[in-house]
mmCIF file of C-alpha atoms in Angstrom:
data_model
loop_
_atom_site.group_PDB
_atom_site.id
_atom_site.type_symbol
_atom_site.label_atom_id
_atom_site.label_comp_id
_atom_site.label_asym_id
_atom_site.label_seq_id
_atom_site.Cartn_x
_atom_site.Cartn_y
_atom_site.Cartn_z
ATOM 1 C CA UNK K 79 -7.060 -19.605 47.093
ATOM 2 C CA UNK K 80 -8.376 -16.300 47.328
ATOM 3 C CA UNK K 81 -4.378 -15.220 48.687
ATOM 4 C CA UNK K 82 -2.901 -17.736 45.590
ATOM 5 C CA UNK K 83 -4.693 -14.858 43.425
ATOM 6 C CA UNK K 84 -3.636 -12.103 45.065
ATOM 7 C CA UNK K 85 0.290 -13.163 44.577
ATOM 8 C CA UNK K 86 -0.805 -14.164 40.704
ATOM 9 C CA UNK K 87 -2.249 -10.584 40.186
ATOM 10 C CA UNK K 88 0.619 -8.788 41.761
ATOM 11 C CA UNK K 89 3.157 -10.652 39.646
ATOM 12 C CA UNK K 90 1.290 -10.031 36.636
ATOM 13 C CA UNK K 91 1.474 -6.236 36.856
ATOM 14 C CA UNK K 92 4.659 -6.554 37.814
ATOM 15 C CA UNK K 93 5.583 -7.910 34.247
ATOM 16 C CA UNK K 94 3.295 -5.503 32.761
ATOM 17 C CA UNK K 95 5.064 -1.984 34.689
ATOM 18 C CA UNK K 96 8.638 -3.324 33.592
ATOM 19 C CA UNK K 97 7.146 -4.107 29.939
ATOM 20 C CA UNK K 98 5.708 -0.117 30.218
ATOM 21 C CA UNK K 99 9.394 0.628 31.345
ATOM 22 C CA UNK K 100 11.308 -0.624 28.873
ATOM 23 C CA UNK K 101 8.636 1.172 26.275
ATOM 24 C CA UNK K 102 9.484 4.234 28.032
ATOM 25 C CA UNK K 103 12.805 3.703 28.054
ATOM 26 C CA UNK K 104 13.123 3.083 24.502
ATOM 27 C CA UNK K 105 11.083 6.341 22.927
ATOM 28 C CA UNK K 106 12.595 8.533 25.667
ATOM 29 C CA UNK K 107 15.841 8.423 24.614
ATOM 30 C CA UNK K 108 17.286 9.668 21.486
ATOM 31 C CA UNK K 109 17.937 6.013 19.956
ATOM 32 C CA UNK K 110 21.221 6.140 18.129
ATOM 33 C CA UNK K 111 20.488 2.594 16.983
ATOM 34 C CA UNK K 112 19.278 1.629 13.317
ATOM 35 C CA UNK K 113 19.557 0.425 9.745
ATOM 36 C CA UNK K 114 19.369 -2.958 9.129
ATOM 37 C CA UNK K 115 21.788 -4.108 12.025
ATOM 38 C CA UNK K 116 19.026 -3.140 14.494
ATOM 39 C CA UNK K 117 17.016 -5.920 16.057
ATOM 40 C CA UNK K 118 13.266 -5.797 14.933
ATOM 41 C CA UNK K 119 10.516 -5.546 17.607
ATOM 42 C CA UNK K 120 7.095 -6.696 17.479
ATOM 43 C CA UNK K 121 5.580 -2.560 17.306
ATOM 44 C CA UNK K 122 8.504 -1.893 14.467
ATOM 45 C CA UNK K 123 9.404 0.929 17.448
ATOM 46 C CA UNK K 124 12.517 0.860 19.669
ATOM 47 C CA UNK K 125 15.910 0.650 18.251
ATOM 48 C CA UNK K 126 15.643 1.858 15.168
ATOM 49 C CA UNK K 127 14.240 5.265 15.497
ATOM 50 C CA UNK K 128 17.355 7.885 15.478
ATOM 51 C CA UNK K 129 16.127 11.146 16.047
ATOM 52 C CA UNK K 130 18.842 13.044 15.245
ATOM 53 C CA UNK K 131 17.706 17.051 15.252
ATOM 54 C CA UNK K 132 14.289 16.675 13.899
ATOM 55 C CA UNK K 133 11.734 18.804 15.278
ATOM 56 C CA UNK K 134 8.072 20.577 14.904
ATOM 57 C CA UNK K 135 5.623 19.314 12.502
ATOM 58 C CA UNK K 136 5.962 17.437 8.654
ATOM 59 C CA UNK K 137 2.655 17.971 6.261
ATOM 60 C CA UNK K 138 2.255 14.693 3.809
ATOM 61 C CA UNK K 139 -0.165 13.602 0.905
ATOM 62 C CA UNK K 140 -0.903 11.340 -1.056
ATOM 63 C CA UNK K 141 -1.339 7.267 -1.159
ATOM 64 C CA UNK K 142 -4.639 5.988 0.186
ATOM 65 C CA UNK K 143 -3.334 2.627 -0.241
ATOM 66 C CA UNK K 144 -0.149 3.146 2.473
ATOM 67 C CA UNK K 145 -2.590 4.702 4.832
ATOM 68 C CA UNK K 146 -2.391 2.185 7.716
ATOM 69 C CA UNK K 147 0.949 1.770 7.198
ATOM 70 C CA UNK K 148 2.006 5.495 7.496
ATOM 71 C CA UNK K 149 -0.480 5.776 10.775
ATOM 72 C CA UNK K 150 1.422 2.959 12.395
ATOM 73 C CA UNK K 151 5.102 4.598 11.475
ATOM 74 C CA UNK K 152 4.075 7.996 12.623
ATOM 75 C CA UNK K 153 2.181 6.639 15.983
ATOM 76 C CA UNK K 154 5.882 5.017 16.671
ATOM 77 C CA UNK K 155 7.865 8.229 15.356
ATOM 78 C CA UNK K 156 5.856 10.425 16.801
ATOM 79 C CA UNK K 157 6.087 9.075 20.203
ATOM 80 C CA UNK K 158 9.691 8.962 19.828
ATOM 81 C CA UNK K 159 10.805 11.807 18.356
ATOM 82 C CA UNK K 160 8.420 14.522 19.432
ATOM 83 C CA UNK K 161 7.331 15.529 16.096
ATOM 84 C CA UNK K 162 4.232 15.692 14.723
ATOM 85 C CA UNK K 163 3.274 14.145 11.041
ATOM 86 C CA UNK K 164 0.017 15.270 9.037
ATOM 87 C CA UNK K 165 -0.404 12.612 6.197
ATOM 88 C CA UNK K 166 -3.868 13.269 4.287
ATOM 89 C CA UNK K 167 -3.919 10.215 2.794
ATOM 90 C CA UNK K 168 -5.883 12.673 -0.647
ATOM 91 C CA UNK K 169 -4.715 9.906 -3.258
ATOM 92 C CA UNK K 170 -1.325 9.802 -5.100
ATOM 93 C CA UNK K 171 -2.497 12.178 -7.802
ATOM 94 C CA UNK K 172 -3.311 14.779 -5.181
ATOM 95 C CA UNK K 173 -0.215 13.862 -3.554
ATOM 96 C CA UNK K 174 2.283 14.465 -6.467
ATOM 97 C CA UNK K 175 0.377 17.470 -7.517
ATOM 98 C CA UNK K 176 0.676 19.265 -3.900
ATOM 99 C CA UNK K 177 4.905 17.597 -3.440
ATOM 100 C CA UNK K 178 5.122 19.670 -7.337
ATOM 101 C CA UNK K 179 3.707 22.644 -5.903
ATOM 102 C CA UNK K 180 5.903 22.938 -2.674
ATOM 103 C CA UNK K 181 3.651 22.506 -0.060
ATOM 104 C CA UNK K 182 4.757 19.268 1.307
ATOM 105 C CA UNK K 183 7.865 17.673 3.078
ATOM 106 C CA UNK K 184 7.273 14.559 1.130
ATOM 107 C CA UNK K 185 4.370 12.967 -0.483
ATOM 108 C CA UNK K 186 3.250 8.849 -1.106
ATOM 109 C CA UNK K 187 2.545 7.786 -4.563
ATOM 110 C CA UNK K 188 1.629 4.232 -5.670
ATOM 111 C CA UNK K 189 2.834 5.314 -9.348
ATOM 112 C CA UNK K 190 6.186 6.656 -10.038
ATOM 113 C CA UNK K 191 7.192 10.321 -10.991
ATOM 114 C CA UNK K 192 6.532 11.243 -14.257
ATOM 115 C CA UNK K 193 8.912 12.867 -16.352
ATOM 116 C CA UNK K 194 6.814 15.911 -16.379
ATOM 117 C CA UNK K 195 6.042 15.673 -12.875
ATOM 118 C CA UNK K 196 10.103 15.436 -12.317
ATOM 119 C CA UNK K 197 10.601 18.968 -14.218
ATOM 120 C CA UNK K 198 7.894 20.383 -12.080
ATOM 121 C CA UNK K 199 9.641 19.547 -8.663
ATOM 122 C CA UNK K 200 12.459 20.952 -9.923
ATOM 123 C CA UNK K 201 11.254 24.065 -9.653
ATOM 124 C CA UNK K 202 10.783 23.668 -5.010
ATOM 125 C CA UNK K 203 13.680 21.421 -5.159
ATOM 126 C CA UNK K 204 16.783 24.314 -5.297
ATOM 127 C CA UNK K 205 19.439 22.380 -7.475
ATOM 128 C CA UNK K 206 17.596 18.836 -7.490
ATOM 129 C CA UNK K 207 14.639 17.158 -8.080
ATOM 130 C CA UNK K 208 12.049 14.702 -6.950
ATOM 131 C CA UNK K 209 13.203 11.152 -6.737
ATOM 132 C CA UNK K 210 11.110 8.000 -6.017
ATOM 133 C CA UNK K 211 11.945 5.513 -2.619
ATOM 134 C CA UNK K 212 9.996 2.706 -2.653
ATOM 135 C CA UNK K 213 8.853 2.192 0.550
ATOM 136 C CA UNK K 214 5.604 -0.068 0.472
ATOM 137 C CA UNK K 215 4.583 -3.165 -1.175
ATOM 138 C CA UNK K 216 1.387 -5.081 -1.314
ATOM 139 C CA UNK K 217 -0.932 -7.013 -2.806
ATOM 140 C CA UNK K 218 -3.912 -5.192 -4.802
ATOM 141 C CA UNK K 219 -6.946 -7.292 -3.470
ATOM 142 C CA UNK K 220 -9.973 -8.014 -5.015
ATOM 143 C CA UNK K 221 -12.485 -7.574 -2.510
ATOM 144 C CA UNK K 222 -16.282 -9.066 -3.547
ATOM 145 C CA UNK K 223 -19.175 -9.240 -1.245
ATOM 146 C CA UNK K 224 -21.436 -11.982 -2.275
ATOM 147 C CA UNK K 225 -23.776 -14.140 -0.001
ATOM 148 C CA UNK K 226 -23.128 -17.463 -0.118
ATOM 149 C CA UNK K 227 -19.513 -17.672 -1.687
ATOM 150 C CA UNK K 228 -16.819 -17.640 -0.018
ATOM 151 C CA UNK K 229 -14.093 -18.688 -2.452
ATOM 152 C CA UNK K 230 -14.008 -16.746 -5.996
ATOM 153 C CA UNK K 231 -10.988 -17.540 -8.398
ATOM 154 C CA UNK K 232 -11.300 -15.232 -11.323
ATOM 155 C CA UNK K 233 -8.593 -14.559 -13.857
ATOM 156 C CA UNK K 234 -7.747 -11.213 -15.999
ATOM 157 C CA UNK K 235 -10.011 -11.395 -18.930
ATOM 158 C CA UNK K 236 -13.110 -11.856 -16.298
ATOM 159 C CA UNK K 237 -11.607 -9.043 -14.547
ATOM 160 C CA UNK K 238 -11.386 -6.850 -17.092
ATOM 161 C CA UNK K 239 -14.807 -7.471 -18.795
ATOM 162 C CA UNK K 240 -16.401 -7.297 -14.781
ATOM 163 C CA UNK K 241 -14.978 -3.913 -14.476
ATOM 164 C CA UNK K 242 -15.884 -2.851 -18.730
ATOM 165 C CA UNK K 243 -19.424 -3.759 -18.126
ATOM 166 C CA UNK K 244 -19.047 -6.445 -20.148
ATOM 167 C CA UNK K 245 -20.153 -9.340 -17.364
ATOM 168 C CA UNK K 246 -22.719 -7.499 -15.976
ATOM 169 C CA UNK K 247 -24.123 -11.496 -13.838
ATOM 170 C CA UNK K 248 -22.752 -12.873 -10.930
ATOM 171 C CA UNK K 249 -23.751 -16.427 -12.904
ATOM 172 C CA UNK K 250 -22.159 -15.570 -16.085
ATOM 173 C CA UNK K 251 -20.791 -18.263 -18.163
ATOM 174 C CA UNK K 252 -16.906 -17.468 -17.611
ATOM 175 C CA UNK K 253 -17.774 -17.103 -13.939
ATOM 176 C CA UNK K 254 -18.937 -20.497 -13.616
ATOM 177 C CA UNK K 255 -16.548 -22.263 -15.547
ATOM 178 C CA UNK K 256 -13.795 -20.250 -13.063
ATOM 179 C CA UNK K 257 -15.891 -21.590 -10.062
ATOM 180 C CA UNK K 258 -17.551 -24.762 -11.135
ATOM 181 C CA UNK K 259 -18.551 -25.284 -7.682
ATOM 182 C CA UNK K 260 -19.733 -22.127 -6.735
ATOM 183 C CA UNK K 261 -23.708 -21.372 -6.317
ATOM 184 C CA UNK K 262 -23.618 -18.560 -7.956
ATOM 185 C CA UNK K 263 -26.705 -16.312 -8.161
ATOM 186 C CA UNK K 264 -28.653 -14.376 -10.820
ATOM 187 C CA UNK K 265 -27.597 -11.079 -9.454
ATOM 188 C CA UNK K 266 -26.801 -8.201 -10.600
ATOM 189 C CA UNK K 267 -22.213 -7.117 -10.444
ATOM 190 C CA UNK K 268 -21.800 -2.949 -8.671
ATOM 191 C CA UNK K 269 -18.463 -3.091 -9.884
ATOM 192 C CA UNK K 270 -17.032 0.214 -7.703
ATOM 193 C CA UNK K 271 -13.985 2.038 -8.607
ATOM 194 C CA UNK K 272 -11.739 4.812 -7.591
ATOM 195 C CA UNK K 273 -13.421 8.402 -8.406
ATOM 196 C CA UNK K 274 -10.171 10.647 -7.543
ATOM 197 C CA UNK K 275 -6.714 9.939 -8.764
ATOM 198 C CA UNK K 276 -4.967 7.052 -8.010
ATOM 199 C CA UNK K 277 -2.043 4.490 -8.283
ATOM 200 C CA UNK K 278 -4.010 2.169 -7.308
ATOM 201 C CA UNK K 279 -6.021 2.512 -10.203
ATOM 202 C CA UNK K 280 -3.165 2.792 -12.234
ATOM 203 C CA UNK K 281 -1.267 -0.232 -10.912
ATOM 204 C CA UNK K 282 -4.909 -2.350 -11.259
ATOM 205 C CA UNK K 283 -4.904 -1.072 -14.848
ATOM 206 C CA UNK K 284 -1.394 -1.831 -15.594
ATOM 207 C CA UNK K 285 -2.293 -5.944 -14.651
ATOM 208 C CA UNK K 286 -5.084 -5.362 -17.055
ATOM 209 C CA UNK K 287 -3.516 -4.074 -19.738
ATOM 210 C CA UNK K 288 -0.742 -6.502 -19.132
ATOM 211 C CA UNK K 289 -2.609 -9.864 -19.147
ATOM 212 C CA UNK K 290 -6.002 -8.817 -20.907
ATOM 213 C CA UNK K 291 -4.556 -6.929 -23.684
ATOM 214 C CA UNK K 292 -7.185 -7.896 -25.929
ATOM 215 C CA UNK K 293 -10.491 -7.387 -23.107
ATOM 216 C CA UNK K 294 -8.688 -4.024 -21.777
ATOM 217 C CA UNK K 295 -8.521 -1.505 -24.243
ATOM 218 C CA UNK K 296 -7.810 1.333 -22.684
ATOM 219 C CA UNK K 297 -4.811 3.795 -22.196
ATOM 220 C CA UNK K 298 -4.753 3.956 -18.330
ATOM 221 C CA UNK K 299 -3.383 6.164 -15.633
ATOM 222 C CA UNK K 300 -4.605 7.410 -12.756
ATOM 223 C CA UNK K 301 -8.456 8.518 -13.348
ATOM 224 C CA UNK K 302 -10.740 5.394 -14.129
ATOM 225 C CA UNK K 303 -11.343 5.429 -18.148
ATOM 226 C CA UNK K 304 -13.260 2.227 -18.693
ATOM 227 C CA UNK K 305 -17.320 2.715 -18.684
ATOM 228 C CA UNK K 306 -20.187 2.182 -16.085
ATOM 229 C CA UNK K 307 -19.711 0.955 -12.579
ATOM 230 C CA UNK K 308 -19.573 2.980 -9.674
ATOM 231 C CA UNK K 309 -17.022 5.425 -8.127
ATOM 232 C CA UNK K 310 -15.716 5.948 -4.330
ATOM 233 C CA UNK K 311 -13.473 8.100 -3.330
ATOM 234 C CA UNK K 312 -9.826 6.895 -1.800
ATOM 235 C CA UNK K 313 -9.616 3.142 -1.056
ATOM 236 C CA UNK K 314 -11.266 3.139 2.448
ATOM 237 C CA UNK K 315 -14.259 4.692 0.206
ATOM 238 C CA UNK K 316 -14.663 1.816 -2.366
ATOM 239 C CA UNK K 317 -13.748 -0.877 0.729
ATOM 240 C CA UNK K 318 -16.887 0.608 2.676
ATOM 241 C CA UNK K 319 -19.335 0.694 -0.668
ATOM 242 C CA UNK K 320 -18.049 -3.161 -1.255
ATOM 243 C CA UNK K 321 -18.861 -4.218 2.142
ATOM 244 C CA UNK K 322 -22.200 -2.907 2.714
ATOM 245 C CA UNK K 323 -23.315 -3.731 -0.695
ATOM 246 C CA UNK K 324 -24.276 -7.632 -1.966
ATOM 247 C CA UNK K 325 -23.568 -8.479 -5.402
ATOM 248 C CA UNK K 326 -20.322 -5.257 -5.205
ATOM 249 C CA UNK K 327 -17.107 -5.500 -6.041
ATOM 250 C CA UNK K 328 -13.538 -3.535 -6.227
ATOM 251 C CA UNK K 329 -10.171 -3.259 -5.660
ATOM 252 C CA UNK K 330 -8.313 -1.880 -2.803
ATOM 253 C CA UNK K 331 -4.772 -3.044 -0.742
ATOM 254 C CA UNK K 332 -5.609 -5.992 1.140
ATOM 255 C CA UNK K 333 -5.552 -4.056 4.404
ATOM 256 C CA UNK K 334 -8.788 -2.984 3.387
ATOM 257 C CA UNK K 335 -10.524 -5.991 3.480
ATOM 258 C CA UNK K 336 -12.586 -6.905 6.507
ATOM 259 C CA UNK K 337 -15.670 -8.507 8.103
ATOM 260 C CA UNK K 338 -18.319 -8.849 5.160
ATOM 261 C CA UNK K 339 -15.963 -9.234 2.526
ATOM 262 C CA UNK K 340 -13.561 -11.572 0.685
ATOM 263 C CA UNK K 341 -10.870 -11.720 -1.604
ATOM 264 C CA UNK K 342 -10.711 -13.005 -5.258
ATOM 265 C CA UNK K 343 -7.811 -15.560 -5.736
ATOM 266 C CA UNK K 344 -6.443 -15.064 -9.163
ATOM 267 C CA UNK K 345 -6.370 -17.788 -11.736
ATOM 268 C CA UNK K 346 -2.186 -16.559 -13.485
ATOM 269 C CA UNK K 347 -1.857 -20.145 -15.318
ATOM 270 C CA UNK K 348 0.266 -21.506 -12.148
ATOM 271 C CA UNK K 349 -0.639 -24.657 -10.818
ATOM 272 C CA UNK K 350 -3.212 -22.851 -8.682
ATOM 273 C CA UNK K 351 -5.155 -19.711 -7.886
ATOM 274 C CA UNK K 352 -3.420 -16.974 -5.980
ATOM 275 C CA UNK K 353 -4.820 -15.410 -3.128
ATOM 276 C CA UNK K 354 -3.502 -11.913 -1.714
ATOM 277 C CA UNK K 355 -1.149 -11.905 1.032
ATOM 278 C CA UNK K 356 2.201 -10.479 1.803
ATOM 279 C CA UNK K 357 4.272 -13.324 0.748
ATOM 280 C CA UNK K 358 2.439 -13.981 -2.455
ATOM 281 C CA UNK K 359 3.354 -10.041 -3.209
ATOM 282 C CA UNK K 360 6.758 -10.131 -2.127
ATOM 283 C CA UNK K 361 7.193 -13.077 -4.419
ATOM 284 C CA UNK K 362 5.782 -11.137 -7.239
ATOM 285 C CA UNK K 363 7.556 -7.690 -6.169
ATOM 286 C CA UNK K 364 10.927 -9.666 -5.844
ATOM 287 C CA UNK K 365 11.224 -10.151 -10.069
ATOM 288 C CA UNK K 366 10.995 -6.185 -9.958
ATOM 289 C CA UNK K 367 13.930 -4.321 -11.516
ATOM 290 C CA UNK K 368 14.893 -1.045 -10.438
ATOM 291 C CA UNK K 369 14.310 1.175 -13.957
ATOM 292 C CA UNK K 370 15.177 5.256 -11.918
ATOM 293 C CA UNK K 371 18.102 6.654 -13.300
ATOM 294 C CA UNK K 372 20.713 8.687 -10.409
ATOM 295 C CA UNK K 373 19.286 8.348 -7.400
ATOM 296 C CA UNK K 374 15.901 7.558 -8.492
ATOM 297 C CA UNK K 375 14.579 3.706 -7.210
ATOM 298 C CA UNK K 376 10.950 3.567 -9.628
ATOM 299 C CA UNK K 377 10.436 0.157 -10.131
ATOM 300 C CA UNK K 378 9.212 -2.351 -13.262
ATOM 301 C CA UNK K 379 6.906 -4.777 -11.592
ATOM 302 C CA UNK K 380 6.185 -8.289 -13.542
ATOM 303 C CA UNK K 381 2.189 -8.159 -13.557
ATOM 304 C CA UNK K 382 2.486 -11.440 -16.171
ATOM 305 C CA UNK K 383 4.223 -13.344 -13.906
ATOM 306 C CA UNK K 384 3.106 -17.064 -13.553
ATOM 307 C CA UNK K 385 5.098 -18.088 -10.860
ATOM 308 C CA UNK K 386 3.756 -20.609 -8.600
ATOM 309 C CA UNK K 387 2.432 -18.614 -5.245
ATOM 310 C CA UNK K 388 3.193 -15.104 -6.702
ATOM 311 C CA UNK K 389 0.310 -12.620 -6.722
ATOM 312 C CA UNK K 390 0.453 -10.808 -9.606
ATOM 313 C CA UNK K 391 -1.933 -7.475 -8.597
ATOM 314 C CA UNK K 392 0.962 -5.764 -6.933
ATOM 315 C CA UNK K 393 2.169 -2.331 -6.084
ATOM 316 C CA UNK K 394 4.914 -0.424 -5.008
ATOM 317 C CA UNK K 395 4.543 2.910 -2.905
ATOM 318 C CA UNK K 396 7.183 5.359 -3.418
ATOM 319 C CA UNK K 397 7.684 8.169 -0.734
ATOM 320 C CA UNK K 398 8.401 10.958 -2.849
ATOM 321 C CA UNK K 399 11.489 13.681 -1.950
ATOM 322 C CA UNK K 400 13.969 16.377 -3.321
ATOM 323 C CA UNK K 401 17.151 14.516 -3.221
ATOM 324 C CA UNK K 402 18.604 18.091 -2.959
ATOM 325 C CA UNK K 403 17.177 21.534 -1.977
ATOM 326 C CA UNK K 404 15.043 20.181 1.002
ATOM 327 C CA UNK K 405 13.505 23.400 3.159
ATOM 328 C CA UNK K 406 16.414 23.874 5.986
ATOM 329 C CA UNK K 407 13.178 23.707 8.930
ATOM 330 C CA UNK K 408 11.807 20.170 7.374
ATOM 331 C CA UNK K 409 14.912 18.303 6.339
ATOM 332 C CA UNK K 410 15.941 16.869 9.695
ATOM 333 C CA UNK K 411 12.353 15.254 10.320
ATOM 334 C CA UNK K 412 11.869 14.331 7.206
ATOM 335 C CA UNK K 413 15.279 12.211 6.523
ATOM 336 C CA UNK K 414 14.840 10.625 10.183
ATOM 337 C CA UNK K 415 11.029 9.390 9.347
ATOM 338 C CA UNK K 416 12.351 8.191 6.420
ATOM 339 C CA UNK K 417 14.931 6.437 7.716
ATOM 340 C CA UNK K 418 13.035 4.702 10.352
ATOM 341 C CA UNK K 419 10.187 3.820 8.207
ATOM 342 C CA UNK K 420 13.154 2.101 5.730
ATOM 343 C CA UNK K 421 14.859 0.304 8.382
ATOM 344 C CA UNK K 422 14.489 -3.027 9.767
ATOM 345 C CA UNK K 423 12.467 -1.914 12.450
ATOM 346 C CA UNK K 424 10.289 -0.339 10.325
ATOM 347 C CA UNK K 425 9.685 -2.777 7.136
ATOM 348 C CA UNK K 426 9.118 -4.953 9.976
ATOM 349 C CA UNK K 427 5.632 -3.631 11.005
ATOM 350 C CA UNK K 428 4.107 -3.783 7.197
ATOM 351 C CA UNK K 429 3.793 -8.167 7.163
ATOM 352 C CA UNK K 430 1.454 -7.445 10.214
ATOM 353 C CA UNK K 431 -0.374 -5.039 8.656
ATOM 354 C CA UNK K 432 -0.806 -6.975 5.251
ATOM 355 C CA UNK K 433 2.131 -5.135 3.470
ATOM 356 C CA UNK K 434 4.567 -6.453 1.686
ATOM 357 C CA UNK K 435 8.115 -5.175 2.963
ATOM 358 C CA UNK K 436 10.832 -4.031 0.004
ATOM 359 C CA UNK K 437 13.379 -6.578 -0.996
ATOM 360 C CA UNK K 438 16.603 -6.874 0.656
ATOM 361 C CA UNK K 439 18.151 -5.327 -2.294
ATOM 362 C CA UNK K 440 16.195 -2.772 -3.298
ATOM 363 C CA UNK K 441 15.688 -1.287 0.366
ATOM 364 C CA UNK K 442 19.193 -0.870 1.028
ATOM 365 C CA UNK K 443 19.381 1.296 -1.718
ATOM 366 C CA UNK K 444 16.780 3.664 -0.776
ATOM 367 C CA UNK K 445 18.561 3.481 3.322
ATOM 368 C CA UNK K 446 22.217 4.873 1.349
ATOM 369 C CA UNK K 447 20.209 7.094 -0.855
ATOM 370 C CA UNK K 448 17.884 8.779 2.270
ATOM 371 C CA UNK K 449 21.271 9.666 4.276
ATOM 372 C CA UNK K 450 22.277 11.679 0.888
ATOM 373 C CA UNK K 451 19.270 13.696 1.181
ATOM 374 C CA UNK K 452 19.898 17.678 1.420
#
């Protein structure tokens, strides 16, 4: 027996040292595979990573709500490639402001460029301008922490009166007739939002304004406008108030939620409540149409939509770049990260993460338009 697991040990690190070896093998080289003819691996790292000439060190901001996503790119980049990637993670807001201001190689933004914001990066883009890839998708979750439920359908006008200080109960009246089942208890709603800028607070706003025209009166953008409740900065900082608070709730990407909280399905009028995951959001982000003009990809997401299984709290994370009049010393890095991050490969690792990859369609626009980067 004791020599039967001997041989079993031996043969097991056997498979684990030619595993390690064909990792090896893969980063150490200069991978000329990629694109969307590359096979996908289970890290999103291998094949698809081309190095090309890039070298030394990117600087990135923006998108809180990418965050994991971007650490798991640059962990297989980086290993690859040799080149170091510093994304802050500040918020999109802080993000576009610092791309506008020339201090970055790229930046993440869960909101489009506006057309101010595209004049501005005219100005460290020599003969271009800043154009939005869209790069991330996912589900905006609702993320409650309440003892004793564990299943909370709530629809837009609840939503939007939760986070106006309107339903101030966790046993209000539209709450119970949402979850007729649910013991629901005579406790006070921390509703937290985001206290820097953010498109995630802009994208949560846009469903709002959307679908509860009439409960959500307000403008939105970015910064928070509607009254009371409690702020947090970047979405890891509203997750962690939700989770160690009882009777709290916010929104964040579903990556965000974990042990202690849950997720509100949403009542859209389809034959049942949607819950957040990566298919429901790629069904929603799949009725998106591509509104950018030239080489610009911003999307027009369908936060209305009713479909059966489609999750309509969605966003779209745009890595933001010159499409001409890149700095000479960052250009080579930054078009092979992109390129990795919007090939197969790469797409590949945001369903495990609780992404939603781009469309079919869509991403293959933003693979042509990255090699046209200069």
């Amino acid at each position: 027996m004791k020599l039967q697991r001997m041989n079993r040990r031996a043969i097991a690190l056997g498979a684990i040292a030619a595993s390690s070896a064909l990792v090896l093998t893969a980063c150490g080289s200069d991978n000329t595979g990629g694109g969307s003819g590359s096979s996908a691996s289970a890290t999103g790292a291998a094949s698809s990573i081309k190095c090309d000439n890039a070298k030394g060190q990117l600087l990135s901001d923006g998108s809180s709500a990418q965050k994991n996503a971007i650490d798991a790119w640059v962990a297989q980049f980086s290993k690859a490639c040799g080149v170091q990637i510093n994304y802050k993670a500040g918020g999109s807001g802080a993000g576009v402001t610092s791309f506008t201001q020339g201090q970055l190689a790229f930046a993440g933004s869960d909101s489009a460029l506006k057309p101010e914001e595209v004049t501005a990066s005219k100005k460290v883009c020599s003969g271009g301008q800043g154009i939005d890839l869209p790069m991330v998708g996912g589900p905006i979750a609702v993320g409650y922490n309440l003892s004793g439920v564990d299943n909370l359908v709530l629809d837009a006008p609840t939503l939007a009166k939760i986070f106006d200080s309107k339903i101030t109960k966790w046993n209000d009246p539209a709450i119970k007739k949402l979850n007729p089942s649910a013991k629901l208890p005579d406790l006070k709603i921390q509703a937290f939002h985001r206290s820097d800028e953010s498109g995630t607070t802009d994208n949560f706003t846009k469903y709002l304004k959307a679908t509860a025209a009439s409960d959500w009166k307000y403008s939105g953008g970015k910064a928070w406008q509607a009254k009371g409740g409690q702020s947090a900065a970047q979405s890891s900082g509203v997750a962690a108030q939700v989770k160690q608070t009882n009777g709290a709730i916010g929104y964040f990407e579903l990556s965000y939620v974990a042990d202690g909280m849950k997720a509100v399905s949403i009542n859209t009028g389809a034959s049942a409540p949607v819950a957040p995951s990566s298919d429901a959001a790629s069904k929603a982000i799949a009725d998106a149409k591509v509104v950018g003009t030239g080489k610009d990809l911003s999307l027009q997401l369908n936060y209305a939509t009713k479909a059966d299984g489609a999750y309509p709290i969605t966003l779209v994370t745009y890595e933001i770049a010159c499409d001409k009049g890149n700095k000479a010393d960052t250009l080579p890095a930054t078009k092979a990260f992109l390129r990795y991050i919007a090939s197969e490969d790469g797409q590949n690792v945001l369903s495990g993460l609780k992404y939603a990859p781009i469309p079919a369609d869509i991403i293959a626009k933003v693979r042509t338009t990255i090699e046209g980067l200069s």
